[in-house]
XYZ file of C-alpha atoms in Angstrom:
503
model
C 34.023 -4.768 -7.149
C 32.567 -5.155 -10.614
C 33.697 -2.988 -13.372
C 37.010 -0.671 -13.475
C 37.651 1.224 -10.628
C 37.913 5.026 -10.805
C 39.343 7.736 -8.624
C 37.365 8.393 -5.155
C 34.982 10.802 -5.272
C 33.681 12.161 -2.076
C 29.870 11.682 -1.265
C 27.429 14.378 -0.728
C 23.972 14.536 0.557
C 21.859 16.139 -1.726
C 18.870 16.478 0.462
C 16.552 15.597 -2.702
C 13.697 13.291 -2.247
C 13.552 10.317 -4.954
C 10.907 8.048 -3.289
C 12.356 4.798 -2.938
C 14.299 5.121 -6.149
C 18.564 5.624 -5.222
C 19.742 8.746 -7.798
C 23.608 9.852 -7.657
C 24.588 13.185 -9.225
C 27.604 14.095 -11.187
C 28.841 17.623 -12.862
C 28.429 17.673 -16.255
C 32.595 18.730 -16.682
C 33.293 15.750 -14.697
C 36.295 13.983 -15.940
C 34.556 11.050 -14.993
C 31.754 10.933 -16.754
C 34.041 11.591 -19.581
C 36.619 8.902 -18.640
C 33.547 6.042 -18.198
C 31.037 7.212 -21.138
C 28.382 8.033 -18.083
C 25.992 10.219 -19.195
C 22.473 11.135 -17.687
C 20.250 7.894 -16.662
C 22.964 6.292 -17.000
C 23.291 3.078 -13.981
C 26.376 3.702 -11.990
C 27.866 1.812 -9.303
C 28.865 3.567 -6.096
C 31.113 2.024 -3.871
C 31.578 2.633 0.025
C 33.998 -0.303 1.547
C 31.806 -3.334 1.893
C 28.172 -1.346 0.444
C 27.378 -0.640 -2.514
C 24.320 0.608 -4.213
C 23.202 0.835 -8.100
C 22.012 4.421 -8.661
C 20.756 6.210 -11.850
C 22.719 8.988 -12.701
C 21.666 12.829 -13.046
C 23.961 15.605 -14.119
C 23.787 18.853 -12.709
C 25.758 22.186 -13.399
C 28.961 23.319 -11.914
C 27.569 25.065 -8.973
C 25.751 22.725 -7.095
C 28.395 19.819 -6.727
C 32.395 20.409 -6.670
C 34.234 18.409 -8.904
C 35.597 15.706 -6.436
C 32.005 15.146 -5.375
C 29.354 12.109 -6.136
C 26.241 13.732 -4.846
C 23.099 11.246 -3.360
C 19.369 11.432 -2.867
C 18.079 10.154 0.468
C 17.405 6.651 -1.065
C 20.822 6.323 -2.100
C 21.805 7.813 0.700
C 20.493 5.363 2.976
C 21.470 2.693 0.858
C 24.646 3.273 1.236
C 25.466 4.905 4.806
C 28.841 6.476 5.414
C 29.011 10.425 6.406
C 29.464 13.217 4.353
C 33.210 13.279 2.760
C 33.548 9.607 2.695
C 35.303 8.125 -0.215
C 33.638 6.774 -2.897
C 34.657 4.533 -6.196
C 32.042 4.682 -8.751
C 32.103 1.615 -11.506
C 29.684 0.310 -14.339
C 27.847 -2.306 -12.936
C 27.611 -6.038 -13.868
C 24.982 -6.654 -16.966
C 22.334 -7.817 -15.825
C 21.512 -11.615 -17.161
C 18.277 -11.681 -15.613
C 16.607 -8.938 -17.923
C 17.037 -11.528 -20.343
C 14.136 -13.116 -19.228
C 12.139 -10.264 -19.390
C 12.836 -9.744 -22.818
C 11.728 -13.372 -23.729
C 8.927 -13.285 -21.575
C 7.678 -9.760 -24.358
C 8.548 -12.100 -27.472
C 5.857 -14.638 -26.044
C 8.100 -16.963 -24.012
C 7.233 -18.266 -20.022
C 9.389 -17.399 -17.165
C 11.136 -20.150 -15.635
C 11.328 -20.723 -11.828
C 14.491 -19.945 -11.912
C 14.657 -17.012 -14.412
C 11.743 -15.201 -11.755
C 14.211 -16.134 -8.682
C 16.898 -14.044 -10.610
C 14.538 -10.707 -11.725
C 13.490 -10.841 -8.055
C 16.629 -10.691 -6.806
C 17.972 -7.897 -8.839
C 14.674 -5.978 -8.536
C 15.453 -6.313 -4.774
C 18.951 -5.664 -4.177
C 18.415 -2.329 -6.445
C 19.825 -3.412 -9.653
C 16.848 -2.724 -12.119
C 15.864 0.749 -13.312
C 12.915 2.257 -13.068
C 12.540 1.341 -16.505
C 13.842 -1.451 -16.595
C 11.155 -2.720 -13.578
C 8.154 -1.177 -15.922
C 9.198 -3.143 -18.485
C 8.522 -6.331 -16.225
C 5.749 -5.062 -15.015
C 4.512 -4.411 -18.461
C 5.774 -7.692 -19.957
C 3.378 -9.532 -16.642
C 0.232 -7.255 -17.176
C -3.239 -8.632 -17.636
C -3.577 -12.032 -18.019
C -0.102 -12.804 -18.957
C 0.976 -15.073 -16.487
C 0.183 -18.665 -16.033
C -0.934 -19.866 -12.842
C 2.514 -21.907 -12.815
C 4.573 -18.574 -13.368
C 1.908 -16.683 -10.680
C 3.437 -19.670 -8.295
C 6.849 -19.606 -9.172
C 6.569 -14.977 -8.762
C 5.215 -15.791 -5.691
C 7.891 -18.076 -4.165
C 10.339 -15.629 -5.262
C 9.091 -12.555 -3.976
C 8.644 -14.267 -0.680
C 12.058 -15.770 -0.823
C 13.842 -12.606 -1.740
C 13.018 -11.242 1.991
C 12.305 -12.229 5.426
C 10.210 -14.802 6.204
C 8.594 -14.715 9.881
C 7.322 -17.887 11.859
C 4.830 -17.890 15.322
C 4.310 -20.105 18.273
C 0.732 -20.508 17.131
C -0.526 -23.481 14.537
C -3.118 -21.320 13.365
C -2.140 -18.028 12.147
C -4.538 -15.619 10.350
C -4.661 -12.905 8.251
C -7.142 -10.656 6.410
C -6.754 -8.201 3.194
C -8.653 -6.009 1.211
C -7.659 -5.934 -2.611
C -8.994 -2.302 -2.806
C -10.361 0.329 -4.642
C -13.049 1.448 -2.476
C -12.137 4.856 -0.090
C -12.530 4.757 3.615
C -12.785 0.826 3.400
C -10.808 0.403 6.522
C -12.022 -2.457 8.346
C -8.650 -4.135 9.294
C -8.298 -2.500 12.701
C -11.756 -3.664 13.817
C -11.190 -7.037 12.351
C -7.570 -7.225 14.125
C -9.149 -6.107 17.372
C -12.226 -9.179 17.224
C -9.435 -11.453 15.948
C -7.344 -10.978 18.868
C -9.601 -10.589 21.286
C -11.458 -13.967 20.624
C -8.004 -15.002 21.161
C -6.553 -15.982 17.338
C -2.868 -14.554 16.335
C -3.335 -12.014 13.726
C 0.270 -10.361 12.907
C -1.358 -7.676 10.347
C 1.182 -5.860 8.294
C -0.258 -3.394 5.935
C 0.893 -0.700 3.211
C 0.912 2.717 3.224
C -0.927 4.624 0.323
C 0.925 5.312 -2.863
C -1.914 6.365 -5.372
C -4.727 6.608 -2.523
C -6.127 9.020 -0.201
C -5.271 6.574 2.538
C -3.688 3.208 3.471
C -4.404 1.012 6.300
C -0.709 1.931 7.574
C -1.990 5.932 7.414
C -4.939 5.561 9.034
C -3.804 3.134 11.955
C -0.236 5.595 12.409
C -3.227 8.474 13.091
C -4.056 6.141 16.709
C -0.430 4.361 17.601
C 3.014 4.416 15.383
C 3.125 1.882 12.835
C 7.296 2.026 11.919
C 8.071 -0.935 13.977
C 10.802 -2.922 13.492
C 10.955 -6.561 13.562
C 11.925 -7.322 16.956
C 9.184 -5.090 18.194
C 6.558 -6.043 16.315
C 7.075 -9.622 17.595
C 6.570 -8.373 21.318
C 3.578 -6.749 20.546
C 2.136 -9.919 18.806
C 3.373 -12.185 21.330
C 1.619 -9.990 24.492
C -1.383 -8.940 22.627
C -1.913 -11.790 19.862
C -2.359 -9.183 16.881
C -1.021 -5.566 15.898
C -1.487 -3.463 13.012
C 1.792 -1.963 11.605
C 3.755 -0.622 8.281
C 5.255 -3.874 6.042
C 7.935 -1.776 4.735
C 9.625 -1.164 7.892
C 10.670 -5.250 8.239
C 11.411 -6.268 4.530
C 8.944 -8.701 4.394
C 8.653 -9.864 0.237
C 10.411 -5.941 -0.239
C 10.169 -6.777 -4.070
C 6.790 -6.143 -4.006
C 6.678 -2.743 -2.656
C 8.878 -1.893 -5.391
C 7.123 -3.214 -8.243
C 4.229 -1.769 -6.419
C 5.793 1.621 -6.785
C 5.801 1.309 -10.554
C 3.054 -0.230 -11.212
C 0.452 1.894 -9.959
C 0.980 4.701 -11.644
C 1.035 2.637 -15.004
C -2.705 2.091 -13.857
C -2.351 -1.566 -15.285
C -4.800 -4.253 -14.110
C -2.153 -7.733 -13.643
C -4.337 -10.315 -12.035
C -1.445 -12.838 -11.511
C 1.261 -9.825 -10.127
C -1.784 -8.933 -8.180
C -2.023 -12.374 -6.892
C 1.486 -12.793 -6.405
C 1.575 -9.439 -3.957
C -1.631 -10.489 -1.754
C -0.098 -14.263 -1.188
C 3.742 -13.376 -1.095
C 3.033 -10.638 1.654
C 1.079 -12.872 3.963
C 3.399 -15.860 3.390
C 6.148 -13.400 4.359
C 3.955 -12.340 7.833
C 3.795 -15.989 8.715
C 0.214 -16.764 7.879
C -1.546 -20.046 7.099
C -5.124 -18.464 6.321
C -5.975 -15.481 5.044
C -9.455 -14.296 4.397
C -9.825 -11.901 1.066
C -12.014 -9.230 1.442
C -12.830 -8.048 -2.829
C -15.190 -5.306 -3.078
C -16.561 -5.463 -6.950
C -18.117 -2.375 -8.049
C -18.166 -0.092 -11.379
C -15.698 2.107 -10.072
C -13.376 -0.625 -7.694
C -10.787 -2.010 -8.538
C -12.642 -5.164 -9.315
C -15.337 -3.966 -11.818
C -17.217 -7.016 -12.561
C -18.356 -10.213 -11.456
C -16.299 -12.145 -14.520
C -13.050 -10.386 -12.860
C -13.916 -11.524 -9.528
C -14.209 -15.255 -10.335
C -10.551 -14.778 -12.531
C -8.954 -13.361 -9.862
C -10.309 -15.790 -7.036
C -9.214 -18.825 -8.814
C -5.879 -17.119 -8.934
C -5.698 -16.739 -5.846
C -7.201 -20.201 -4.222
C -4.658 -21.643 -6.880
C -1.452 -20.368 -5.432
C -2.507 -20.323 -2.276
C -3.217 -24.007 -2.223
C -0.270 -24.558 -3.919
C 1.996 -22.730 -1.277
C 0.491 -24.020 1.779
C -2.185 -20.742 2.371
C -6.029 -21.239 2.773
C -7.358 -18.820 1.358
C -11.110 -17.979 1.733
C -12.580 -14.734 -0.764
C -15.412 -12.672 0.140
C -17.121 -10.463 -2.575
C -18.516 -7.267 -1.238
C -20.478 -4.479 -2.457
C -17.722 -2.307 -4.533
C -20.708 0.498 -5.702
C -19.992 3.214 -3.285
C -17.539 4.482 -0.280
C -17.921 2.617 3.293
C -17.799 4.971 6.454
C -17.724 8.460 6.160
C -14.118 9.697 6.657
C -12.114 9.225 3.433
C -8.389 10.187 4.236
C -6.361 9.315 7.433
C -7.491 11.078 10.337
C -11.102 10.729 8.921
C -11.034 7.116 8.463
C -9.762 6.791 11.581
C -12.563 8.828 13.443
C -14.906 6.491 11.819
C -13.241 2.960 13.297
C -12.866 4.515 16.349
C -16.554 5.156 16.690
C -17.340 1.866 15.586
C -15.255 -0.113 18.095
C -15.918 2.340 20.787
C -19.560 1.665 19.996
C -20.871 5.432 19.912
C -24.410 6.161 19.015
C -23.472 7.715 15.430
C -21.150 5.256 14.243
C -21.104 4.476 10.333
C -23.549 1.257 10.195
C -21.898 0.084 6.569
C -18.163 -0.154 8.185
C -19.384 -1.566 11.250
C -21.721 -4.066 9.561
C -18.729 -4.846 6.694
C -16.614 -5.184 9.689
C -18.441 -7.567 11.493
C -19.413 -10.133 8.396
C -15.175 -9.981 7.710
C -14.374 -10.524 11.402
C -16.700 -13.808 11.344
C -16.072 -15.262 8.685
C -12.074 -14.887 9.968
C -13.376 -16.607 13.339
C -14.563 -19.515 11.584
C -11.585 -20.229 9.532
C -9.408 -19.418 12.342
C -11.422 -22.268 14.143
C -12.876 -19.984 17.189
C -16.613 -20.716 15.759
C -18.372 -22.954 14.003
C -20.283 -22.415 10.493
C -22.792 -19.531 10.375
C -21.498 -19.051 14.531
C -18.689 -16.349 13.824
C -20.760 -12.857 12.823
C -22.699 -13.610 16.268
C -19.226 -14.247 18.553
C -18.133 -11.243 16.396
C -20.930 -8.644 17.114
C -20.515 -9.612 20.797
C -16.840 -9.165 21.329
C -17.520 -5.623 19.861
C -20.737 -4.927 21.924
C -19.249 -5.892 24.897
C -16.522 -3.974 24.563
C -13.543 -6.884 24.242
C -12.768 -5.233 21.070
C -11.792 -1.786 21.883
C -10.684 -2.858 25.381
C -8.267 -5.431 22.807
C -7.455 -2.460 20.415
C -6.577 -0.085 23.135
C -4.225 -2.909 24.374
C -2.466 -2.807 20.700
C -1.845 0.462 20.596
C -0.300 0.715 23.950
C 1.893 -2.196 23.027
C 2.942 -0.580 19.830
C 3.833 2.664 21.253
C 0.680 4.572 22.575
C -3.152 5.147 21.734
C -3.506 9.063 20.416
C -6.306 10.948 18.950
C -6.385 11.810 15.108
C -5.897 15.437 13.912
C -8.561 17.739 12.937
C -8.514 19.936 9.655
C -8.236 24.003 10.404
C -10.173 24.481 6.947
C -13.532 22.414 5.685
C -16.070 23.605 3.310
C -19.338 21.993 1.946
C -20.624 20.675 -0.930
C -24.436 20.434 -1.415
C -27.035 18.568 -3.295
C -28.258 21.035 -6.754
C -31.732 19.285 -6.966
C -34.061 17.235 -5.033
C -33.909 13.374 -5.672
C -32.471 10.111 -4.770
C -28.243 9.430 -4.758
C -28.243 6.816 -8.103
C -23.928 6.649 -8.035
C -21.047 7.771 -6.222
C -18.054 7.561 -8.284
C -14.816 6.283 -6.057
C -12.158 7.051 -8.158
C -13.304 10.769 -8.450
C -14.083 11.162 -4.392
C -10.944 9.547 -3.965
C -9.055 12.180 -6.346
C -10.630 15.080 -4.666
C -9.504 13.917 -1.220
C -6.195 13.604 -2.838
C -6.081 17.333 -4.343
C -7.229 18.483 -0.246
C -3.888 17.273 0.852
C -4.519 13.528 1.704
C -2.868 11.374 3.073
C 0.482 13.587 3.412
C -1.525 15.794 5.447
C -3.068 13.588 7.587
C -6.276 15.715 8.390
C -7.322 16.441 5.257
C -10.145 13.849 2.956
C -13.786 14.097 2.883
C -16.254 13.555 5.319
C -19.390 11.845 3.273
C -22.493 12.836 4.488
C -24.485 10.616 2.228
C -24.572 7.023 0.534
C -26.493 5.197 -2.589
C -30.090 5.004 -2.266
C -30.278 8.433 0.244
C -33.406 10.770 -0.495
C -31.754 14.136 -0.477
C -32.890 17.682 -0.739
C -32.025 20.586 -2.651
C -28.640 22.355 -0.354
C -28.705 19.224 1.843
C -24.875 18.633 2.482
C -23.536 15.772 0.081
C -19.986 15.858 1.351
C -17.797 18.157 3.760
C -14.222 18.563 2.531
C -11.311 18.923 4.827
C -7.995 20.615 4.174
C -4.852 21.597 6.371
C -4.394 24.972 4.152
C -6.238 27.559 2.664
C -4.378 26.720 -0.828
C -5.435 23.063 -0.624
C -9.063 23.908 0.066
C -9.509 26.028 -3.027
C -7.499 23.909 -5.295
C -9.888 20.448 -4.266
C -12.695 22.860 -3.884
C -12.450 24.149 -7.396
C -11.823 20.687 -9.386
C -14.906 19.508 -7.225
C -16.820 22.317 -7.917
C -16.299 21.312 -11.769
C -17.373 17.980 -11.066
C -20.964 17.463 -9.687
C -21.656 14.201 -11.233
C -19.011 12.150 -8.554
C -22.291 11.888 -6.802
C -25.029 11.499 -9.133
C -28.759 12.438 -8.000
C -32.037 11.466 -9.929
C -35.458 12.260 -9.652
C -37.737 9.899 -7.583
């Protein structure tokens, strides 16, 4: 055990929701805070026989913890296990040596290989604040890393957690760097993928800042929280699935930086790199095709930013063993028409079930990722995959291969419908110039999205539409009256998301 050892304390679930981020509480008349010098956000060991887990400390009044109690939040208290009343010892814990390197890194220094191996490793096994990981995310932002040090983050991000291997010598994956709502071609590009007969273990994320991730949308059709084992029989009998990453710990250092960095808003093109590559190293991929949406309001905003980030990313992956291929698409404007998780997943399952009204732009976007993932997986030649794809889905071998998944991972279901929806209409006549992303994607955010599942928007129009005066722009969905009004109103006071000129 590191540090002195103090009196056990008995453990107490609090109940309280952290995120991901273990907090232990302490009375403020605790004799040990006193005896130790612990005081709020302070770091504090906590001790349960063989676990242990690095918390930061809050203090609460008298009432709501007894004296001889160490009170948890659900990510400490999974951390640590143990039942309510087990014995605790609480302790400073080690310094931490490797923040050292962070601090060099600020005062214009490079990480070393093995300076990265050690932040990774703390970050991982819980030992860095909140804080204390901003700071490295901070100290790696923009352009700061090399395209050595993007290697080196890489290989230790992968090497911090499991590492999976397949049967098959060609093993392919596909990702979208983001930015663009109701993008969610993955499941129609798994389904193609496998059903041309290529191994495609997908693992995706589930949205932190977004109305929806791939993990939200596909968890509306067939569960997603698969462990390991699981995941591996669903692979091996159908050659593909489509489930949550952060149920197998598979490069778990990056869903934690993740966590910070997002809401910092920073754009890091080499942490960036180091999450796309480390993630599908982890899965047990050898090519990976990148899909990069560039647009005004994407996450990629310009065509300088896409060639950066590309040569980032052919750079480590070549260097790690990865062939990496990078598509630019149109970043300008939502694809589909669902934009939330239920929503998004009406869309792909029109599109792979081949119905009359399905969106054109996510089938077509679909289609041209799903060939291009043929031909580097080796199952057509060059310029031969978009055909082989279009027929796999017209024929049905798609959703016939996607129905398959589903089953294997736990079921096929239908997606929830919203109880409350209200329209928003077009104030003039004219063309749609713009549709602003990041403001469509707040809006489905304020309706509830994605913790309530049914609620987003449903867009009823895209760039370049003629539109009327009252002609339905976009219909909002909510799973309460409060969230309605509340999306409803900050919509209301924003007409120019989608902007409409005169002919």
């Amino acid at each position: 055990m590191s540090g002195s050892a103090l009196p056990s304390l008995r453990i107490q679930r609090m109940g309280i929701n952290t995120y991901q981020e273990p907090v232990a509480y302490l009375r403020s008349d605790s004799p040990v805070c006193r005896a130790q010098g612990f005081d709020a956000h302070s770091r504090i060991r906590v001790g349960l026989g063989d676990r242990a887990v690095i918390a930061t400390l809050n203090i609460v009044d008298p009432p709501l913890l007894a004296p001889d109690r160490v009170g948890l939040s659900e990510a400490a208290w999974r951390a640590l296990g143990g039942a309510d009343g087990d014995p605790a010892q609480l302790s400073h814990p080690e310094p931490l040596e490797s923040f050292s390197q962070v601090r060099g890194k600020v005062y214009g220094h490079s990480y070393s290989r093995s300076g990265l191996q050690m932040v990774i490793a703390d970050i991982t096994a819980g030992r860095y604040s909140e804080l204390e990981m901003a700071a490295f995310v901070t100290a790696c932002a923009g352009s700061a890393l090399s395209l050595d040090e993007t290697i080196a983050l890489t290989e230790a991000m992968v090497d911090a957690g499991q590492r999976l291997h397949w049967p098959s010598a060609v093993v392919v994956d596909k990702h979208c760097v983001g930015g663009l709502p109701g993008n969610r071609t993955t499941p129609i590009v798994v389904a193609i993928a496998a059903a041309a007969g290529l191994t495609i273990p997908k693992t995706s994320s589930r949205a932190i800042t977004s109305p929806s991730g791939t993990a939200d949308t596909m968890a509306m059709l067939a569960p997603v929280d698969l462990e390991l084992p699981r995941m591996r029989q669903v692979v091996e009998r159908e050659g593909g699935c489509v489930v949550w990453g952060g149920a197998m710990g598979l490069s778990p250092a990056d869903d934690l930086l993740i966590r910070v960095e997002r809401p910092l808003d920073f754009d890091s093109e080499g942490q960036l790199a180091a999450s796309i590559i480390s993630k599908k190293l982890a899965a047990g991929s050898n090519h990976l095709l990148i899909d990069m949406p560039v647009g005004p309001t994407a996450k990629v905003r310009s065509a300088h930013a896409a060639d950066t980030l590309a040569r980032r990313l052919h750079g480590v992956g070549e260097a790690l063993g990865l062939n990496v291929r990078v598509t630019r698409t149109d970043g300008s404007q939502p694809v589909g028409r669902g934009i939330g998780p239920a929503l998004e997943a009406w869309d792909l399952l029109a599109v792979l079930q081949n119905q009359a009204g399905a969106p054109t732009d996510l089938r077509e976007r679909a289609l041209l990722l799903a060939g291009q993932l043929l031909e580097i997986g080796g199952k057509a030649g060059h310029g031969e995959g978009l055909p082989q794809a279009r027929e796999l889905l017209r024929n049905g071998s798609a959703w016939r291969k996607f129905e398959a998944i589903c089953q294997a991972q736990g079921g096929l279901r239908e997606p929830p419908r919203a109880a409350h929806t209200q329209e928003f209409t077009a104030g003039r006549d004219g063309r749609v110039q713009s549709i602003d992303n990041r403001r469509l994607a707040r809006i489905a955010k304020l309706a509830g999205a994605p913790a309530s599942p049914a609620a987003g928007i449903e867009l009823q129009v895209h760039c370049g539409d003629r539109v009327e005066r009252g002609q339905p722009l976009y219909r909002l969905h909510a799973q309460s009256p409060g969230e309605l009004a509340y999306a409803a109103a900050y919509a209301g006071a924003h007409p120019e998301t989608i902007q409409i000129t005169e002919d």
